[in-house]
Amino acid sequence: MAPITNGRTLFNEIPTGFPEPGKTTVYDTSKTIDLENVPLNGGVLVKTLVLSADPYMRVQMREADIESYMPPFIVGQPIFSLGVGKILRSERDGFKPGGYVYGLLDHAEYSLPSPDVPVFGIRVFNPEPGLQYSAYVGAGGMPGQTSYYGWKEYANAKAGETVFVSGGAGPVGSLVIQLAKQDGLKVIASAGSDEKVQFCKDVGADVVFNYKTASTLDILRQEGPLNIYWDNVGGTTLDAAIENAANHARFLECGAISQYNSKDGVNMKNLDQIYARRITLYGFLISDLAPKWEEEFYKVIPKKLASGEFKFREDITTGLENSGQAIRDVQIGANTGKKVIVVAQE
Ligand code: NAP
């Protein structure tokens, strides 16, 4: 078989605000790959099926010498994210051709990903019967793990308590809502469109509001005080949650998407209430909690997703050439559910 084009999405330029497809990232078709003869050097050749577009990818669009929790994208090189692929050839024990892998993949149609990257190196998996493999980049993968690990480790939830979940309609927030309902809590959730508000209701939230059209402070004053706040957005929403916290509240600091594309305009007025109300803030990364909770997650959650006991929603972008737009959509809130880029069919 002759070499074929290997389409890739390259990092092109560090953005100053929101990432822009065609500028921040470019789609490149200049490389070919010989699938039968490319040397594996002890590794695995993978055909990419789906890729994830995640909020944290904006953090990777930075100067290469700045430290952060995920490695930077390198200008001129493919960007990478979690994904699912099919093994085409392998020289590595345990990776059989025809099997599925989940882990960090280049945004390329074909690649030789490493199993040796900590936490998110590729691993073989068998999709739960009845569960599509794309779910393994969403509720059945990293975002769902974030919800499960964080909730189990830090929420210390008691039936009858009140939790507020910002970013409630995304893969992280919507699973947190369902875990909290299972534990018997009253759940307040926020999201940025009426469609997303409806989804939060569909997964069981008791009080849901569109933070773009309703006042977060007013709702929390009415429906609080908060025993738990699951923070996906940071900024002034966090400040409003502090103002409405109960004494000894637990704040699960999962993300701060309101600040990933701009650091301007954040005016925190209530930080003194952290000590006054004896609030505990838990900043956490999924990578730290994985050794403790991963095995339990895979035993429990994929089954509940497959049976429909836990609901999830995907928002599909078709074609690797559109991955730059998919990444932007997540940052601006244009995604309705877990943003999945479908690169190829099996
Ligand atoms: P997601 O909901 O699929 O996408 C991000 C959503 O954030 C957007 O759809 C948008 O929805 C919302 N958003 C964007 N700008 C906002 C703003 N200025 N204010 C409020 N909301 C805004 O994301 P996800 O994958 O579930 O992730 C949710 C959060 O968890 C993110 O902050 C992410 O970084 C974090 N996270 C943390 C870890 C960890 O290890 N700590 C792991 C995974 C994810 P709206 O339409 O509702 O605005």
PDB file of C-alpha atoms in Angstrom, residues 49-338:
ATOM      1  CA  LEU A  49     -11.259   7.500  15.957  1.00  0.00           C
ATOM      2  CA  VAL A  50     -12.334  10.311  18.300  1.00  0.00           C
ATOM      3  CA  LEU A  51     -10.577  13.143  20.112  1.00  0.00           C
ATOM      4  CA  SER A  52     -11.663  15.228  23.052  1.00  0.00           C
ATOM      5  CA  ALA A  53     -11.782  19.031  23.149  1.00  0.00           C
ATOM      6  CA  ASP A  54     -11.291  20.090  26.753  1.00  0.00           C
ATOM      7  CA  PRO A  55     -11.153  23.399  28.621  1.00  0.00           C
ATOM      8  CA  TYR A  56      -7.596  22.741  29.908  1.00  0.00           C
ATOM      9  CA  MET A  57      -6.230  22.801  26.340  1.00  0.00           C
ATOM     10  CA  ARG A  58      -6.271  26.601  26.546  1.00  0.00           C
ATOM     11  CA  VAL A  59      -3.747  26.320  29.400  1.00  0.00           C
ATOM     12  CA  GLN A  60      -1.424  24.408  27.023  1.00  0.00           C
ATOM     13  CA  MET A  61      -1.416  27.322  24.557  1.00  0.00           C
ATOM     14  CA  ARG A  62       1.391  29.174  26.309  1.00  0.00           C
ATOM     15  CA  GLU A  63       5.117  29.919  26.096  1.00  0.00           C
ATOM     16  CA  ALA A  64       6.953  26.575  26.294  1.00  0.00           C
ATOM     17  CA  ASP A  65       9.113  27.672  29.258  1.00  0.00           C
ATOM     18  CA  ILE A  66       6.155  28.471  31.521  1.00  0.00           C
ATOM     19  CA  GLU A  67       5.399  25.679  34.022  1.00  0.00           C
ATOM     20  CA  SER A  68       1.850  24.384  34.429  1.00  0.00           C
ATOM     21  CA  TYR A  69       0.039  21.143  35.189  1.00  0.00           C
ATOM     22  CA  MET A  70      -0.141  20.040  31.537  1.00  0.00           C
ATOM     23  CA  PRO A  71       2.774  20.284  29.080  1.00  0.00           C
ATOM     24  CA  PRO A  72       2.629  23.180  26.602  1.00  0.00           C
ATOM     25  CA  PHE A  73       1.787  22.756  22.930  1.00  0.00           C
ATOM     26  CA  ILE A  74       4.841  23.365  20.763  1.00  0.00           C
ATOM     27  CA  VAL A  75       4.518  25.724  17.789  1.00  0.00           C
ATOM     28  CA  GLY A  76       4.774  23.714  14.568  1.00  0.00           C
ATOM     29  CA  GLN A  77       3.942  20.403  16.285  1.00  0.00           C
ATOM     30  CA  PRO A  78       0.569  18.614  16.469  1.00  0.00           C
ATOM     31  CA  ILE A  79      -1.600  19.510  19.428  1.00  0.00           C
ATOM     32  CA  PHE A  80      -2.704  16.540  21.530  1.00  0.00           C
ATOM     33  CA  SER A  81      -5.583  15.564  23.785  1.00  0.00           C
ATOM     34  CA  LEU A  82      -7.332  12.506  25.128  1.00  0.00           C
ATOM     35  CA  GLY A  83      -8.827  10.284  22.487  1.00  0.00           C
ATOM     36  CA  VAL A  84      -9.831   6.805  21.435  1.00  0.00           C
ATOM     37  CA  GLY A  85      -8.056   4.957  18.655  1.00  0.00           C
ATOM     38  CA  LYS A  86      -7.781   1.551  17.094  1.00  0.00           C
ATOM     39  CA  ILE A  87      -4.509  -0.379  17.084  1.00  0.00           C
ATOM     40  CA  LEU A  88      -3.321  -1.058  13.523  1.00  0.00           C
ATOM     41  CA  ARG A  89       0.104  -2.571  14.275  1.00  0.00           C
ATOM     42  CA  SER A  90       2.005  -3.207  17.477  1.00  0.00           C
ATOM     43  CA  GLU A  91       5.380  -4.304  18.798  1.00  0.00           C
ATOM     44  CA  ARG A  92       4.327  -3.780  22.400  1.00  0.00           C
ATOM     45  CA  ASP A  93       3.073  -6.575  24.669  1.00  0.00           C
ATOM     46  CA  GLY A  94      -0.586  -6.202  25.600  1.00  0.00           C
ATOM     47  CA  PHE A  95      -1.486  -4.023  22.577  1.00  0.00           C
ATOM     48  CA  LYS A  96      -3.092  -6.278  19.965  1.00  0.00           C
ATOM     49  CA  PRO A  97      -4.103  -5.036  16.488  1.00  0.00           C
ATOM     50  CA  GLY A  98      -7.853  -4.427  16.366  1.00  0.00           C
ATOM     51  CA  GLY A  99      -8.057  -3.367  20.021  1.00  0.00           C
ATOM     52  CA  TYR A 100      -9.169   0.046  21.313  1.00  0.00           C
ATOM     53  CA  VAL A 101      -6.854   2.387  23.172  1.00  0.00           C
ATOM     54  CA  TYR A 102      -7.707   5.425  25.300  1.00  0.00           C
ATOM     55  CA  GLY A 103      -5.186   8.098  26.268  1.00  0.00           C
ATOM     56  CA  LEU A 104      -3.270  11.098  24.975  1.00  0.00           C
ATOM     57  CA  LEU A 105      -3.213  11.117  21.169  1.00  0.00           C
ATOM     58  CA  ASP A 106      -1.818  13.631  18.707  1.00  0.00           C
ATOM     59  CA  HIS A 107      -4.427  15.463  16.667  1.00  0.00           C
ATOM     60  CA  ALA A 108      -3.419  13.344  13.693  1.00  0.00           C
ATOM     61  CA  GLU A 109      -5.252  10.721  11.682  1.00  0.00           C
ATOM     62  CA  TYR A 110      -2.494   8.211  12.511  1.00  0.00           C
ATOM     63  CA  SER A 111       0.136   8.332  15.241  1.00  0.00           C
ATOM     64  CA  LEU A 112       2.462   6.311  17.431  1.00  0.00           C
ATOM     65  CA  PRO A 113       1.269   7.333  20.917  1.00  0.00           C
ATOM     66  CA  SER A 114       3.117   6.323  24.058  1.00  0.00           C
ATOM     67  CA  PRO A 115       1.777   4.077  26.820  1.00  0.00           C
ATOM     68  CA  ASP A 116       4.484   5.457  29.110  1.00  0.00           C
ATOM     69  CA  VAL A 117       3.172   8.994  29.721  1.00  0.00           C
ATOM     70  CA  PRO A 118       2.116   9.290  33.415  1.00  0.00           C
ATOM     71  CA  VAL A 119      -1.663   8.929  34.080  1.00  0.00           C
ATOM     72  CA  PHE A 120      -2.824   9.457  30.478  1.00  0.00           C
ATOM     73  CA  GLY A 121      -0.498   7.216  28.488  1.00  0.00           C
ATOM     74  CA  ILE A 122      -2.526   4.993  26.130  1.00  0.00           C
ATOM     75  CA  ARG A 123      -4.174   1.952  27.685  1.00  0.00           C
ATOM     76  CA  VAL A 124      -6.189  -0.830  26.109  1.00  0.00           C
ATOM     77  CA  PHE A 125      -9.877  -0.945  26.987  1.00  0.00           C
ATOM     78  CA  ASN A 126     -13.017  -2.866  26.032  1.00  0.00           C
ATOM     79  CA  PRO A 127     -16.073  -0.630  25.822  1.00  0.00           C
ATOM     80  CA  GLU A 128     -18.884  -1.610  28.171  1.00  0.00           C
ATOM     81  CA  PRO A 129     -21.616  -3.381  26.138  1.00  0.00           C
ATOM     82  CA  GLY A 130     -24.169  -0.760  25.121  1.00  0.00           C
ATOM     83  CA  LEU A 131     -21.786   2.168  25.615  1.00  0.00           C
ATOM     84  CA  GLN A 132     -20.284   3.889  22.564  1.00  0.00           C
ATOM     85  CA  TYR A 133     -16.486   4.188  22.661  1.00  0.00           C
ATOM     86  CA  SER A 134     -16.703   7.994  22.368  1.00  0.00           C
ATOM     87  CA  ALA A 135     -18.132   8.057  25.900  1.00  0.00           C
ATOM     88  CA  TYR A 136     -14.637   7.150  27.106  1.00  0.00           C
ATOM     89  CA  VAL A 137     -13.446  10.718  26.458  1.00  0.00           C
ATOM     90  CA  GLY A 138     -16.445  12.135  28.343  1.00  0.00           C
ATOM     91  CA  ALA A 139     -18.542  10.819  31.195  1.00  0.00           C
ATOM     92  CA  GLY A 140     -16.731   7.460  30.980  1.00  0.00           C
ATOM     93  CA  GLY A 141     -13.272   9.050  30.848  1.00  0.00           C
ATOM     94  CA  MET A 142     -11.308  12.008  32.165  1.00  0.00           C
ATOM     95  CA  PRO A 143     -14.206  14.467  32.772  1.00  0.00           C
ATOM     96  CA  GLY A 144     -16.336  11.801  34.466  1.00  0.00           C
ATOM     97  CA  GLN A 145     -13.331  10.688  36.506  1.00  0.00           C
ATOM     98  CA  THR A 146     -12.834  14.279  37.634  1.00  0.00           C
ATOM     99  CA  SER A 147     -16.409  14.408  38.942  1.00  0.00           C
ATOM    100  CA  TYR A 148     -16.228  10.983  40.595  1.00  0.00           C
ATOM    101  CA  TYR A 149     -12.801  11.332  42.188  1.00  0.00           C
ATOM    102  CA  GLY A 150     -13.385  14.891  43.425  1.00  0.00           C
ATOM    103  CA  TRP A 151     -16.834  14.147  44.812  1.00  0.00           C
ATOM    104  CA  LYS A 152     -15.744  10.954  46.581  1.00  0.00           C
ATOM    105  CA  GLU A 153     -12.585  12.482  47.984  1.00  0.00           C
ATOM    106  CA  TYR A 154     -13.698  15.911  49.157  1.00  0.00           C
ATOM    107  CA  ALA A 155     -17.471  16.499  49.190  1.00  0.00           C
ATOM    108  CA  ASN A 156     -18.141  14.731  52.492  1.00  0.00           C
ATOM    109  CA  ALA A 157     -21.777  14.957  51.401  1.00  0.00           C
ATOM    110  CA  LYS A 158     -24.676  14.447  53.786  1.00  0.00           C
ATOM    111  CA  ALA A 159     -28.283  13.945  52.722  1.00  0.00           C
ATOM    112  CA  GLY A 160     -30.274  17.156  53.035  1.00  0.00           C
ATOM    113  CA  GLU A 161     -27.311  19.443  52.391  1.00  0.00           C
ATOM    114  CA  THR A 162     -27.233  21.978  49.555  1.00  0.00           C
ATOM    115  CA  VAL A 163     -24.668  22.004  46.752  1.00  0.00           C
ATOM    116  CA  PHE A 164     -24.174  24.540  43.973  1.00  0.00           C
ATOM    117  CA  VAL A 165     -22.623  23.257  40.707  1.00  0.00           C
ATOM    118  CA  SER A 166     -21.465  25.890  38.202  1.00  0.00           C
ATOM    119  CA  GLY A 167     -20.863  24.764  34.620  1.00  0.00           C
ATOM    120  CA  GLY A 168     -23.645  22.278  35.318  1.00  0.00           C
ATOM    121  CA  ALA A 169     -24.329  21.187  31.728  1.00  0.00           C
ATOM    122  CA  GLY A 170     -20.826  19.992  30.827  1.00  0.00           C
ATOM    123  CA  PRO A 171     -19.503  16.464  31.276  1.00  0.00           C
ATOM    124  CA  VAL A 172     -17.954  17.292  34.659  1.00  0.00           C
ATOM    125  CA  GLY A 173     -20.855  19.314  36.070  1.00  0.00           C
ATOM    126  CA  SER A 174     -23.662  17.048  34.850  1.00  0.00           C
ATOM    127  CA  LEU A 175     -22.122  13.980  36.498  1.00  0.00           C
ATOM    128  CA  VAL A 176     -21.558  15.926  39.724  1.00  0.00           C
ATOM    129  CA  ILE A 177     -25.260  16.836  39.728  1.00  0.00           C
ATOM    130  CA  GLN A 178     -26.162  13.139  39.436  1.00  0.00           C
ATOM    131  CA  LEU A 179     -23.702  12.033  42.139  1.00  0.00           C
ATOM    132  CA  ALA A 180     -25.068  14.714  44.459  1.00  0.00           C
ATOM    133  CA  LYS A 181     -28.690  13.688  43.835  1.00  0.00           C
ATOM    134  CA  GLN A 182     -27.743  10.071  44.505  1.00  0.00           C
ATOM    135  CA  ASP A 183     -26.393  11.239  47.884  1.00  0.00           C
ATOM    136  CA  GLY A 184     -29.679  13.014  48.688  1.00  0.00           C
ATOM    137  CA  LEU A 185     -28.601  16.646  48.350  1.00  0.00           C
ATOM    138  CA  LYS A 186     -30.500  19.662  47.101  1.00  0.00           C
ATOM    139  CA  VAL A 187     -28.715  20.681  43.889  1.00  0.00           C
ATOM    140  CA  ILE A 188     -28.528  24.207  42.502  1.00  0.00           C
ATOM    141  CA  ALA A 189     -26.888  24.398  39.053  1.00  0.00           C
ATOM    142  CA  SER A 190     -25.967  27.142  36.602  1.00  0.00           C
ATOM    143  CA  ALA A 191     -25.344  27.069  32.852  1.00  0.00           C
ATOM    144  CA  GLY A 192     -25.126  29.535  29.977  1.00  0.00           C
ATOM    145  CA  SER A 193     -28.165  28.804  27.784  1.00  0.00           C
ATOM    146  CA  ASP A 194     -31.771  27.709  28.133  1.00  0.00           C
ATOM    147  CA  GLU A 195     -30.956  24.414  26.399  1.00  0.00           C
ATOM    148  CA  LYS A 196     -28.193  23.742  28.935  1.00  0.00           C
ATOM    149  CA  VAL A 197     -30.495  24.732  31.800  1.00  0.00           C
ATOM    150  CA  GLN A 198     -32.976  22.126  30.565  1.00  0.00           C
ATOM    151  CA  PHE A 199     -30.244  19.460  30.466  1.00  0.00           C
ATOM    152  CA  CYS A 200     -29.286  20.208  34.086  1.00  0.00           C
ATOM    153  CA  LYS A 201     -32.962  19.710  35.011  1.00  0.00           C
ATOM    154  CA  ASP A 202     -33.093  16.496  32.986  1.00  0.00           C
ATOM    155  CA  VAL A 203     -30.209  15.034  34.995  1.00  0.00           C
ATOM    156  CA  GLY A 204     -31.934  15.914  38.255  1.00  0.00           C
ATOM    157  CA  ALA A 205     -30.891  19.375  39.475  1.00  0.00           C
ATOM    158  CA  ASP A 206     -33.557  20.955  41.699  1.00  0.00           C
ATOM    159  CA  VAL A 207     -32.894  24.633  40.977  1.00  0.00           C
ATOM    160  CA  VAL A 208     -31.274  25.662  37.689  1.00  0.00           C
ATOM    161  CA  PHE A 209     -30.600  29.111  36.254  1.00  0.00           C
ATOM    162  CA  ASN A 210     -29.000  30.693  33.212  1.00  0.00           C
ATOM    163  CA  TYR A 211     -26.213  32.791  34.730  1.00  0.00           C
ATOM    164  CA  LYS A 212     -26.269  35.076  31.676  1.00  0.00           C
ATOM    165  CA  THR A 213     -29.860  36.167  32.235  1.00  0.00           C
ATOM    166  CA  ALA A 214     -30.347  35.711  36.003  1.00  0.00           C
ATOM    167  CA  SER A 215     -28.322  37.036  38.932  1.00  0.00           C
ATOM    168  CA  THR A 216     -26.176  34.308  40.524  1.00  0.00           C
ATOM    169  CA  LEU A 217     -26.110  36.294  43.772  1.00  0.00           C
ATOM    170  CA  ASP A 218     -29.896  36.610  43.916  1.00  0.00           C
ATOM    171  CA  ILE A 219     -30.453  32.911  43.277  1.00  0.00           C
ATOM    172  CA  LEU A 220     -27.874  31.814  45.839  1.00  0.00           C
ATOM    173  CA  ARG A 221     -29.289  34.222  48.448  1.00  0.00           C
ATOM    174  CA  GLN A 222     -32.715  32.706  47.831  1.00  0.00           C
ATOM    175  CA  GLU A 223     -31.698  29.028  47.640  1.00  0.00           C
ATOM    176  CA  GLY A 224     -28.594  28.830  49.881  1.00  0.00           C
ATOM    177  CA  PRO A 225     -26.729  28.682  52.130  1.00  0.00           C
ATOM    178  CA  LEU A 226     -24.312  26.326  50.389  1.00  0.00           C
ATOM    179  CA  ASN A 227     -22.743  23.405  52.219  1.00  0.00           C
ATOM    180  CA  ILE A 228     -20.792  22.459  49.097  1.00  0.00           C
ATOM    181  CA  TYR A 229     -19.761  24.432  46.029  1.00  0.00           C
ATOM    182  CA  TRP A 230     -18.430  22.564  42.964  1.00  0.00           C
ATOM    183  CA  ASP A 231     -16.538  25.269  41.117  1.00  0.00           C
ATOM    184  CA  ASN A 232     -15.986  24.823  37.381  1.00  0.00           C
ATOM    185  CA  VAL A 233     -15.781  28.508  36.507  1.00  0.00           C
ATOM    186  CA  GLY A 234     -13.943  30.597  39.144  1.00  0.00           C
ATOM    187  CA  GLY A 235     -14.104  34.410  39.068  1.00  0.00           C
ATOM    188  CA  THR A 236     -17.134  36.312  40.285  1.00  0.00           C
ATOM    189  CA  THR A 237     -19.228  33.118  40.520  1.00  0.00           C
ATOM    190  CA  LEU A 238     -16.793  31.834  43.140  1.00  0.00           C
ATOM    191  CA  ASP A 239     -17.070  35.144  44.971  1.00  0.00           C
ATOM    192  CA  ALA A 240     -20.882  34.844  44.963  1.00  0.00           C
ATOM    193  CA  ALA A 241     -20.628  31.297  46.323  1.00  0.00           C
ATOM    194  CA  ILE A 242     -18.332  32.444  49.154  1.00  0.00           C
ATOM    195  CA  GLU A 243     -20.866  35.142  50.033  1.00  0.00           C
ATOM    196  CA  ASN A 244     -23.554  32.447  50.300  1.00  0.00           C
ATOM    197  CA  ALA A 245     -21.582  29.680  51.984  1.00  0.00           C
ATOM    198  CA  ALA A 246     -22.741  27.991  55.154  1.00  0.00           C
ATOM    199  CA  ASN A 247     -20.289  27.747  58.042  1.00  0.00           C
ATOM    200  CA  HIS A 248     -17.812  24.890  57.428  1.00  0.00           C
ATOM    201  CA  ALA A 249     -18.694  24.686  53.705  1.00  0.00           C
ATOM    202  CA  ARG A 250     -16.511  22.628  51.374  1.00  0.00           C
ATOM    203  CA  PHE A 251     -15.492  24.210  48.071  1.00  0.00           C
ATOM    204  CA  LEU A 252     -14.283  21.776  45.400  1.00  0.00           C
ATOM    205  CA  GLU A 253     -12.071  23.929  43.180  1.00  0.00           C
ATOM    206  CA  CYS A 254     -12.172  21.955  39.961  1.00  0.00           C
ATOM    207  CA  GLY A 255     -11.677  24.645  37.315  1.00  0.00           C
ATOM    208  CA  ALA A 256     -11.873  28.345  36.490  1.00  0.00           C
ATOM    209  CA  ILE A 257     -12.910  28.580  32.854  1.00  0.00           C
ATOM    210  CA  SER A 258     -14.038  32.199  33.220  1.00  0.00           C
ATOM    211  CA  GLN A 259     -10.338  33.039  33.656  1.00  0.00           C
ATOM    212  CA  TYR A 260      -8.615  30.842  31.048  1.00  0.00           C
ATOM    213  CA  ASN A 261      -8.932  33.351  28.213  1.00  0.00           C
ATOM    214  CA  SER A 262      -8.655  36.577  30.194  1.00  0.00           C
ATOM    215  CA  LYS A 263      -7.460  37.492  33.669  1.00  0.00           C
ATOM    216  CA  ASP A 264      -9.231  40.866  33.564  1.00  0.00           C
ATOM    217  CA  GLY A 265     -12.209  42.032  35.521  1.00  0.00           C
ATOM    218  CA  VAL A 266     -12.195  39.638  38.476  1.00  0.00           C
ATOM    219  CA  ASN A 267     -13.177  41.501  41.598  1.00  0.00           C
ATOM    220  CA  MET A 268     -13.215  39.208  44.633  1.00  0.00           C
ATOM    221  CA  LYS A 269     -14.999  40.998  47.479  1.00  0.00           C
ATOM    222  CA  ASN A 270     -15.672  38.152  49.885  1.00  0.00           C
ATOM    223  CA  LEU A 271     -12.339  36.460  50.542  1.00  0.00           C
ATOM    224  CA  ASP A 272     -12.555  37.446  54.232  1.00  0.00           C
ATOM    225  CA  GLN A 273     -15.553  35.119  54.535  1.00  0.00           C
ATOM    226  CA  ILE A 274     -13.275  32.108  53.914  1.00  0.00           C
ATOM    227  CA  TYR A 275     -12.015  32.337  57.483  1.00  0.00           C
ATOM    228  CA  ALA A 276     -15.156  33.890  58.962  1.00  0.00           C
ATOM    229  CA  ARG A 277     -17.275  30.950  57.771  1.00  0.00           C
ATOM    230  CA  ARG A 278     -14.446  28.408  58.145  1.00  0.00           C
ATOM    231  CA  ILE A 279     -14.701  27.385  54.475  1.00  0.00           C
ATOM    232  CA  THR A 280     -12.337  24.679  53.246  1.00  0.00           C
ATOM    233  CA  LEU A 281     -11.181  25.027  49.637  1.00  0.00           C
ATOM    234  CA  TYR A 282      -9.930  21.874  47.942  1.00  0.00           C
ATOM    235  CA  GLY A 283      -7.971  22.636  44.782  1.00  0.00           C
ATOM    236  CA  PHE A 284      -7.425  19.339  42.989  1.00  0.00           C
ATOM    237  CA  LEU A 285      -6.241  17.721  39.779  1.00  0.00           C
ATOM    238  CA  ILE A 286      -7.545  14.414  38.519  1.00  0.00           C
ATOM    239  CA  SER A 287      -3.974  13.135  38.124  1.00  0.00           C
ATOM    240  CA  ASP A 288      -3.359  13.228  41.899  1.00  0.00           C
ATOM    241  CA  LEU A 289      -6.542  11.292  42.682  1.00  0.00           C
ATOM    242  CA  ALA A 290      -6.322   8.673  39.918  1.00  0.00           C
ATOM    243  CA  PRO A 291      -4.243   6.104  41.843  1.00  0.00           C
ATOM    244  CA  LYS A 292      -6.880   5.968  44.585  1.00  0.00           C
ATOM    245  CA  TRP A 293     -10.119   6.052  42.594  1.00  0.00           C
ATOM    246  CA  GLU A 294      -9.508   4.884  39.016  1.00  0.00           C
ATOM    247  CA  GLU A 295     -10.231   1.195  39.527  1.00  0.00           C
ATOM    248  CA  GLU A 296     -13.499   1.883  41.354  1.00  0.00           C
ATOM    249  CA  PHE A 297     -14.531   4.405  38.676  1.00  0.00           C
ATOM    250  CA  TYR A 298     -14.203   1.873  35.856  1.00  0.00           C
ATOM    251  CA  LYS A 299     -16.103  -0.740  37.862  1.00  0.00           C
ATOM    252  CA  VAL A 300     -19.012   1.591  38.667  1.00  0.00           C
ATOM    253  CA  ILE A 301     -19.502   4.368  36.116  1.00  0.00           C
ATOM    254  CA  PRO A 302     -19.404   2.810  32.600  1.00  0.00           C
ATOM    255  CA  LYS A 303     -22.132   0.340  33.673  1.00  0.00           C
ATOM    256  CA  LYS A 304     -24.335   3.152  34.979  1.00  0.00           C
ATOM    257  CA  LEU A 305     -23.817   5.098  31.746  1.00  0.00           C
ATOM    258  CA  ALA A 306     -24.608   2.059  29.599  1.00  0.00           C
ATOM    259  CA  SER A 307     -27.788   1.291  31.568  1.00  0.00           C
ATOM    260  CA  GLY A 308     -28.977   4.907  31.421  1.00  0.00           C
ATOM    261  CA  GLU A 309     -28.943   5.286  35.219  1.00  0.00           C
ATOM    262  CA  PHE A 310     -26.494   8.155  34.702  1.00  0.00           C
ATOM    263  CA  LYS A 311     -27.206  10.402  31.724  1.00  0.00           C
ATOM    264  CA  PHE A 312     -24.665  12.112  29.506  1.00  0.00           C
ATOM    265  CA  ARG A 313     -24.699  14.169  26.364  1.00  0.00           C
ATOM    266  CA  GLU A 314     -22.230  14.496  23.499  1.00  0.00           C
ATOM    267  CA  ASP A 315     -21.760  17.357  21.046  1.00  0.00           C
ATOM    268  CA  ILE A 316     -20.060  16.017  17.928  1.00  0.00           C
ATOM    269  CA  THR A 317     -17.732  17.891  15.563  1.00  0.00           C
ATOM    270  CA  THR A 318     -16.956  15.867  12.448  1.00  0.00           C
ATOM    271  CA  GLY A 319     -13.510  15.957  10.838  1.00  0.00           C
ATOM    272  CA  LEU A 320     -10.037  16.572  12.252  1.00  0.00           C
ATOM    273  CA  GLU A 321      -9.826  19.705  10.073  1.00  0.00           C
ATOM    274  CA  ASN A 322     -12.446  21.183  12.447  1.00  0.00           C
ATOM    275  CA  SER A 323     -10.649  20.435  15.720  1.00  0.00           C
ATOM    276  CA  GLY A 324      -9.542  24.089  16.096  1.00  0.00           C
ATOM    277  CA  GLN A 325     -13.182  25.177  15.968  1.00  0.00           C
ATOM    278  CA  ALA A 326     -14.179  22.463  18.446  1.00  0.00           C
ATOM    279  CA  ILE A 327     -11.553  23.710  20.904  1.00  0.00           C
ATOM    280  CA  ARG A 328     -12.796  27.284  20.524  1.00  0.00           C
ATOM    281  CA  ASP A 329     -16.430  26.176  20.976  1.00  0.00           C
ATOM    282  CA  VAL A 330     -15.620  24.741  24.411  1.00  0.00           C
ATOM    283  CA  GLN A 331     -13.933  27.978  25.502  1.00  0.00           C
ATOM    284  CA  ILE A 332     -16.795  30.219  24.367  1.00  0.00           C
ATOM    285  CA  GLY A 333     -19.531  27.881  25.610  1.00  0.00           C
ATOM    286  CA  ALA A 334     -20.875  26.938  22.163  1.00  0.00           C
ATOM    287  CA  ASN A 335     -20.746  23.231  23.043  1.00  0.00           C
ATOM    288  CA  THR A 336     -23.884  21.522  24.292  1.00  0.00           C
ATOM    289  CA  GLY A 337     -22.500  18.489  26.102  1.00  0.00           C
ATOM    290  CA  LYS A 338     -19.127  16.782  25.911  1.00  0.00           C
TER     291      LYS A 338
END
